[in-house]
Short mmCIF file of C-alpha atoms in Angstrom, two decimals:
data_model
loop_
_atom_site.label_atom_id
_atom_site.label_comp_id
_atom_site.label_asym_id
_atom_site.label_seq_id
_atom_site.Cartn_x
_atom_site.Cartn_y
_atom_site.Cartn_z
CA MET A 1241 -134.12 49.85 -174.93
CA LEU A 1242 -130.68 51.25 -174.22
CA ARG A 1243 -130.00 51.97 -177.87
CA ALA A 1244 -133.30 53.87 -178.11
CA LEU A 1245 -132.42 55.96 -175.05
CA LEU A 1246 -128.93 56.84 -176.21
CA GLU A 1247 -130.11 57.67 -179.72
CA ALA A 1248 -132.65 60.04 -178.17
CA GLY A 1249 -129.83 61.84 -176.35
CA ILE A 1250 -130.75 60.46 -172.93
CA THR A 1251 -127.59 59.52 -171.02
CA PRO A 1252 -127.34 58.40 -167.38
CA ASP A 1253 -126.06 60.29 -164.34
CA LEU A 1254 -126.56 57.18 -162.17
CA ILE A 1255 -127.04 53.49 -162.97
CA VAL A 1256 -128.50 50.94 -160.55
CA GLY A 1257 -129.03 47.35 -161.58
CA THR A 1258 -129.82 43.84 -160.48
CA SER A 1259 -128.85 40.51 -162.06
CA ILE A 1260 -128.76 40.92 -165.86
CA GLY A 1261 -129.43 44.61 -165.23
CA ALA A 1262 -126.22 44.70 -163.20
CA LEU A 1263 -124.24 43.18 -166.03
CA ASN A 1264 -125.67 45.49 -168.68
CA GLY A 1265 -125.43 48.45 -166.33
CA ALA A 1266 -121.78 47.80 -165.51
CA LEU A 1267 -120.81 47.92 -169.17
CA LEU A 1268 -122.86 51.08 -169.67
CA ALA A 1269 -121.10 52.68 -166.71
CA THR A 1270 -117.75 52.11 -168.43
CA GLU A 1271 -118.97 53.56 -171.74
CA PRO A 1272 -122.16 55.68 -171.44
CA SER A 1273 -122.52 56.16 -175.20
CA LEU A 1274 -123.72 54.31 -178.29
CA GLY A 1275 -120.39 52.50 -178.50
CA VAL A 1276 -121.50 50.19 -175.68
CA ILE A 1277 -124.41 48.82 -177.70
CA GLU A 1278 -122.21 46.79 -180.01
CA ARG A 1279 -120.40 45.33 -177.00
CA LEU A 1280 -123.65 44.33 -175.31
CA GLU A 1281 -125.22 42.88 -178.43
CA GLY A 1282 -122.06 40.89 -179.07
CA LEU A 1283 -122.12 39.55 -175.53
CA TRP A 1284 -125.71 38.33 -175.67
CA ARG A 1285 -125.48 36.98 -179.19
CA ALA A 1286 -122.47 34.99 -178.05
CA ALA A 1287 -124.41 33.73 -175.04
CA ALA A 1288 -127.29 32.53 -177.20
CA GLY A 1289 -125.38 31.41 -180.26
CA GLY A 1290 -122.70 29.19 -178.78
CA ARG A 1291 -120.99 27.82 -175.70
CA GLU A 1292 -118.87 30.86 -174.91
CA ILE A 1293 -120.90 32.04 -171.90
CA TYR A 1294 -122.85 29.03 -170.71
CA GLY A 1295 -119.91 26.88 -171.40
CA ASP A 1296 -120.26 23.22 -172.01
CA ARG A 1297 -122.21 20.28 -173.33
CA PRO A 1298 -125.43 19.00 -171.73
CA TRP A 1299 -123.77 15.91 -170.26
CA THR A 1300 -121.17 18.14 -168.57
CA GLN A 1301 -123.95 20.30 -167.11
CA VAL A 1302 -125.73 17.21 -165.79
CA ALA A 1303 -122.50 15.94 -164.24
CA ARG A 1304 -121.85 19.33 -162.61
CA ALA A 1305 -125.37 19.46 -161.18
CA TRP A 1306 -124.91 15.93 -159.81
CA ARG A 1307 -121.56 16.74 -158.19
CA SER A 1308 -122.37 20.18 -156.83
CA ARG A 1309 -126.04 19.64 -155.93
CA THR A 1310 -126.41 23.41 -156.37
CA HIS A 1311 -125.83 24.54 -159.97
CA VAL A 1312 -125.74 23.61 -163.65
CA TYR A 1313 -123.35 26.14 -165.19
CA SER A 1314 -119.80 27.10 -164.35
CA ALA A 1315 -119.42 30.79 -163.51
CA ALA A 1316 -115.94 30.89 -165.05
CA PRO A 1317 -116.83 31.67 -168.72
CA LEU A 1318 -119.10 34.58 -167.81
CA ARG A 1319 -116.65 35.85 -165.20
CA ASP A 1320 -113.80 35.72 -167.71
CA ARG A 1321 -115.84 37.57 -170.33
CA LEU A 1322 -116.81 40.20 -167.77
CA GLU A 1323 -113.20 40.70 -166.72
CA GLU A 1324 -112.29 41.10 -170.38
CA GLU A 1325 -115.07 43.66 -170.97
CA LEU A 1326 -114.50 45.60 -167.75
CA GLY A 1327 -110.72 45.49 -167.73
CA GLY A 1328 -110.51 45.02 -163.97
CA ALA A 1329 -112.56 48.18 -163.33
CA HIS A 1330 -113.43 49.30 -159.80
CA PHE A 1331 -116.63 51.14 -158.91
CA GLU A 1332 -114.63 54.19 -157.90
CA HIS A 1333 -113.21 54.64 -161.42
CA LEU A 1334 -116.31 54.19 -163.61
CA ALA A 1335 -117.40 56.94 -166.00
CA VAL A 1336 -120.88 56.99 -164.38
CA PRO A 1337 -121.77 56.13 -160.75
CA PHE A 1338 -123.01 52.53 -160.66
CA GLU A 1339 -124.41 50.26 -157.95
CA CYS A 1340 -125.67 46.68 -158.08
CA CYS A 1341 -127.67 44.51 -155.75
CA ALA A 1342 -127.21 40.92 -154.55
CA ALA A 1343 -128.86 38.75 -151.90
CA SER A 1344 -126.65 37.90 -148.92
CA ILE A 1345 -127.20 34.31 -147.78
CA GLU A 1346 -125.68 34.66 -144.30
CA ARG A 1347 -127.55 37.89 -143.50
CA ALA A 1348 -130.68 37.02 -145.49
CA ALA A 1349 -130.53 40.62 -146.68
CA GLU A 1350 -130.31 42.92 -149.66
CA HIS A 1351 -126.74 44.07 -150.24
CA TRP A 1352 -125.62 46.92 -152.48
CA PHE A 1353 -122.12 46.92 -153.96
CA THR A 1354 -120.74 50.43 -154.38
CA SER A 1355 -116.97 49.97 -154.14
CA GLY A 1356 -114.25 47.52 -155.07
CA PRO A 1357 -113.94 45.30 -158.17
CA VAL A 1358 -116.98 45.55 -160.44
CA ALA A 1359 -116.82 42.11 -162.07
CA ALA A 1360 -117.00 40.23 -158.76
CA ALA A 1361 -119.98 42.29 -157.62
CA VAL A 1362 -121.81 41.76 -160.91
CA MET A 1363 -121.24 38.00 -160.70
CA ALA A 1364 -122.76 38.05 -157.22
CA SER A 1365 -125.74 40.06 -158.45
CA ALA A 1366 -126.29 37.61 -161.33
CA ALA A 1367 -125.77 34.32 -159.44
CA VAL A 1368 -129.10 32.84 -160.51
CA PRO A 1369 -130.02 30.04 -158.06
CA GLY A 1370 -129.62 26.65 -159.69
CA PHE A 1371 -127.85 28.10 -162.74
CA PHE A 1372 -124.66 29.42 -161.12
CA PRO A 1373 -123.00 28.71 -157.76
CA PRO A 1374 -123.37 31.26 -154.98
CA ALA A 1375 -120.69 33.95 -155.31
CA GLU A 1376 -118.28 34.34 -152.39
CA ILE A 1377 -116.86 37.78 -151.58
CA ASP A 1378 -114.85 38.40 -148.41
CA GLY A 1379 -116.20 35.23 -146.81
CA GLU A 1380 -119.85 36.07 -147.50
CA HIS A 1381 -122.02 34.22 -150.02
CA PHE A 1382 -124.42 35.89 -152.42
CA LEU A 1383 -127.24 34.88 -154.75
CA ASP A 1384 -129.00 36.75 -157.53
CA GLY A 1385 -130.21 40.18 -156.44
CA GLY A 1386 -133.57 39.56 -158.09
CA ILE A 1387 -134.51 37.56 -155.00
CA VAL A 1388 -134.56 40.74 -152.90
CA ASN A 1389 -134.83 43.70 -155.28
CA SER A 1390 -135.41 42.88 -158.93
CA VAL A 1391 -136.30 46.34 -160.30
CA PRO A 1392 -134.59 48.79 -157.91
CA VAL A 1393 -136.61 51.94 -158.50
CA GLY A 1394 -136.57 52.78 -154.80
CA ARG A 1395 -132.78 52.64 -154.68
CA ALA A 1396 -132.57 55.18 -157.50
CA VAL A 1397 -134.86 57.49 -155.52
CA GLU A 1398 -132.74 57.03 -152.39
CA ARG A 1399 -129.70 58.05 -154.40
CA GLY A 1400 -131.34 61.28 -155.53
CA ALA A 1401 -132.72 60.42 -158.97
CA THR A 1402 -135.58 62.64 -160.19
CA ASP A 1403 -135.98 61.23 -163.72
CA ILE A 1404 -135.84 57.43 -163.81
CA TYR A 1405 -135.85 55.19 -166.88
CA VAL A 1406 -136.71 51.60 -166.01
CA LEU A 1407 -135.24 48.99 -168.38
CA GLN A 1408 -136.89 45.79 -167.20
CA VAL A 1409 -136.95 42.59 -169.23
CA GLY A 1410 -139.49 40.61 -167.19
CA ARG A 1411 -142.49 41.74 -169.21
CA VAL A 1412 -144.25 43.34 -166.25
CA GLU A 1413 -146.81 44.63 -168.73
CA ARG A 1414 -148.09 41.07 -169.25
CA PRO A 1415 -150.63 39.72 -166.74
CA LEU A 1416 -149.72 36.52 -164.94
CA THR A 1417 -151.75 33.33 -165.23
CA ALA A 1418 -152.01 30.35 -162.89
CA PRO A 1419 -149.09 27.89 -163.29
CA ASN A 1420 -149.62 24.43 -164.74
CA ASN A 1421 -146.27 22.70 -164.19
CA PRO A 1422 -143.51 22.66 -161.53
CA ILE A 1423 -141.20 25.05 -163.39
CA ASP A 1424 -144.06 27.46 -163.97
CA VAL A 1425 -144.89 27.38 -160.25
CA ALA A 1426 -141.39 28.68 -159.47
CA ARG A 1427 -141.53 31.29 -162.23
CA VAL A 1428 -144.94 32.64 -161.25
CA SER A 1429 -144.02 32.70 -157.54
CA PHE A 1430 -140.92 34.75 -158.30
CA GLU A 1431 -142.89 37.08 -160.58
CA VAL A 1432 -145.53 37.75 -157.91
CA ALA A 1433 -142.82 38.65 -155.38
CA ARG A 1434 -140.82 40.91 -157.67
CA ARG A 1435 -143.80 42.64 -159.26
CA HIS A 1436 -145.33 43.30 -155.85
CA ARG A 1437 -142.25 45.24 -154.72
CA PHE A 1438 -141.88 47.00 -158.07
CA HIS A 1439 -145.49 48.25 -158.13
CA ARG A 1440 -145.26 49.27 -154.47
CA GLU A 1441 -142.15 51.35 -155.11
CA MET A 1442 -143.61 52.89 -158.27
CA GLY A 1443 -146.74 53.83 -156.30
CA ALA A 1444 -144.63 55.44 -153.57
CA LEU A 1445 -142.58 57.72 -155.82
CA PRO A 1446 -142.27 61.25 -154.41
CA PRO A 1447 -144.17 63.89 -156.41
CA GLU A 1448 -140.96 65.43 -157.73
CA VAL A 1449 -139.78 62.11 -159.23
CA ARG A 1450 -140.83 60.94 -162.68
CA ALA A 1451 -140.35 57.39 -163.92
CA TRP A 1452 -140.77 55.86 -167.36
CA VAL A 1453 -141.00 52.09 -167.78
CA LEU A 1454 -139.68 51.24 -171.22
CA PRO A 1455 -141.66 48.58 -173.12
CA THR A 1456 -140.28 45.17 -174.03
CA GLY A 1457 -142.34 45.03 -177.22
CA SER A 1458 -143.80 41.80 -175.80
CA GLY A 1459 -142.14 39.73 -178.51
CA SER A 1460 -143.22 36.19 -179.25
CA SER A 1461 -144.75 33.79 -176.74
CA ARG A 1462 -142.05 31.38 -177.95
CA ASP A 1463 -139.57 33.56 -176.10
CA ASP A 1464 -141.17 32.83 -172.72
CA SER A 1465 -139.89 29.26 -172.53
CA PHE A 1466 -137.44 28.21 -169.84
CA THR A 1467 -134.64 27.81 -172.40
CA ALA A 1468 -135.35 30.89 -174.56
CA PHE A 1469 -132.23 32.64 -173.23
CA ARG A 1470 -130.18 30.01 -175.14
CA SER A 1471 -131.99 30.67 -178.43
CA PHE A 1472 -130.19 32.95 -180.89
CA ASP A 1473 -133.45 33.64 -182.72
CA ALA A 1474 -135.24 34.54 -179.48
CA VAL A 1475 -132.49 36.97 -178.49
CA GLU A 1476 -132.65 38.62 -181.91
CA ARG A 1477 -136.45 38.94 -181.74
CA ARG A 1478 -136.35 40.47 -178.27
CA ILE A 1479 -133.64 42.98 -179.21
CA ASP A 1480 -135.58 44.09 -182.30
CA ALA A 1481 -138.98 44.20 -180.60
CA SER A 1482 -137.83 46.16 -177.55
CA TYR A 1483 -135.89 48.64 -179.68
CA ALA A 1484 -138.85 49.38 -181.96
CA ALA A 1485 -141.27 49.66 -179.02
CA SER A 1486 -138.91 51.89 -177.03
CA VAL A 1487 -138.29 54.25 -179.95
CA ALA A 1488 -142.04 54.69 -180.36
CA PHE A 1489 -142.55 55.09 -176.62
CA LEU A 1490 -139.87 57.77 -176.23
CA ALA A 1491 -141.23 59.68 -179.21
CA SER A 1492 -144.73 59.76 -177.71
CA ARG A 1493 -144.01 60.39 -174.02
CA GLU A 1494 -143.91 63.73 -172.24
CA SER A 1495 -140.34 65.04 -172.47
CA PRO A 1496 -138.44 65.52 -169.19
#
């Protein structure tokens, strides 16, 4: 999606992101040009094709889950890769204004990071419950921002955006179906909550604001499995499908 936008000459004045959107958005904010695409594709191919990001062997993950009672993966490999990519960047020094959202445990509230070290804030925004440990910043603990604001259209409006491009990867264009196993119950419950807020915010856009939701290209149903994010082939299919669909979408939409 991002490649299609940049190739069409559409560059951001503001980036807001949650979870994976925070990670992708942070890199874009350091390099708002086509050069960032190679960095992002390399990051996600590495995540799917080896142990660089998610770290270790299955028995180690089981042992960690047993010891911690809270998470399967160590946050260290992703944090180290982020630090490498971001070079210790602070929000105040990014090429494009960037904000990311996380869920505060102590305050049971949505929290937006707008200053300080970017990597730490992104790790908080992407602390998927059960996958990674809660992120601690200044004595406060945070979980994945998708819990409170998965597709932050409203935040972009609050910050003055009038033309918004939504790069969501949750396939909101696909209808949900009733779950049939415990994992699916959790997935569908989360989808209902996040889609409800997203559709409410899209429906409440002021008349002067225009928003375009870029398509995922749907991809293969094989890519909907719980472990698809670890599949190199699935990552490749999703990159190719979303790029082709987004190019076609941008060519056919009303120009801003």
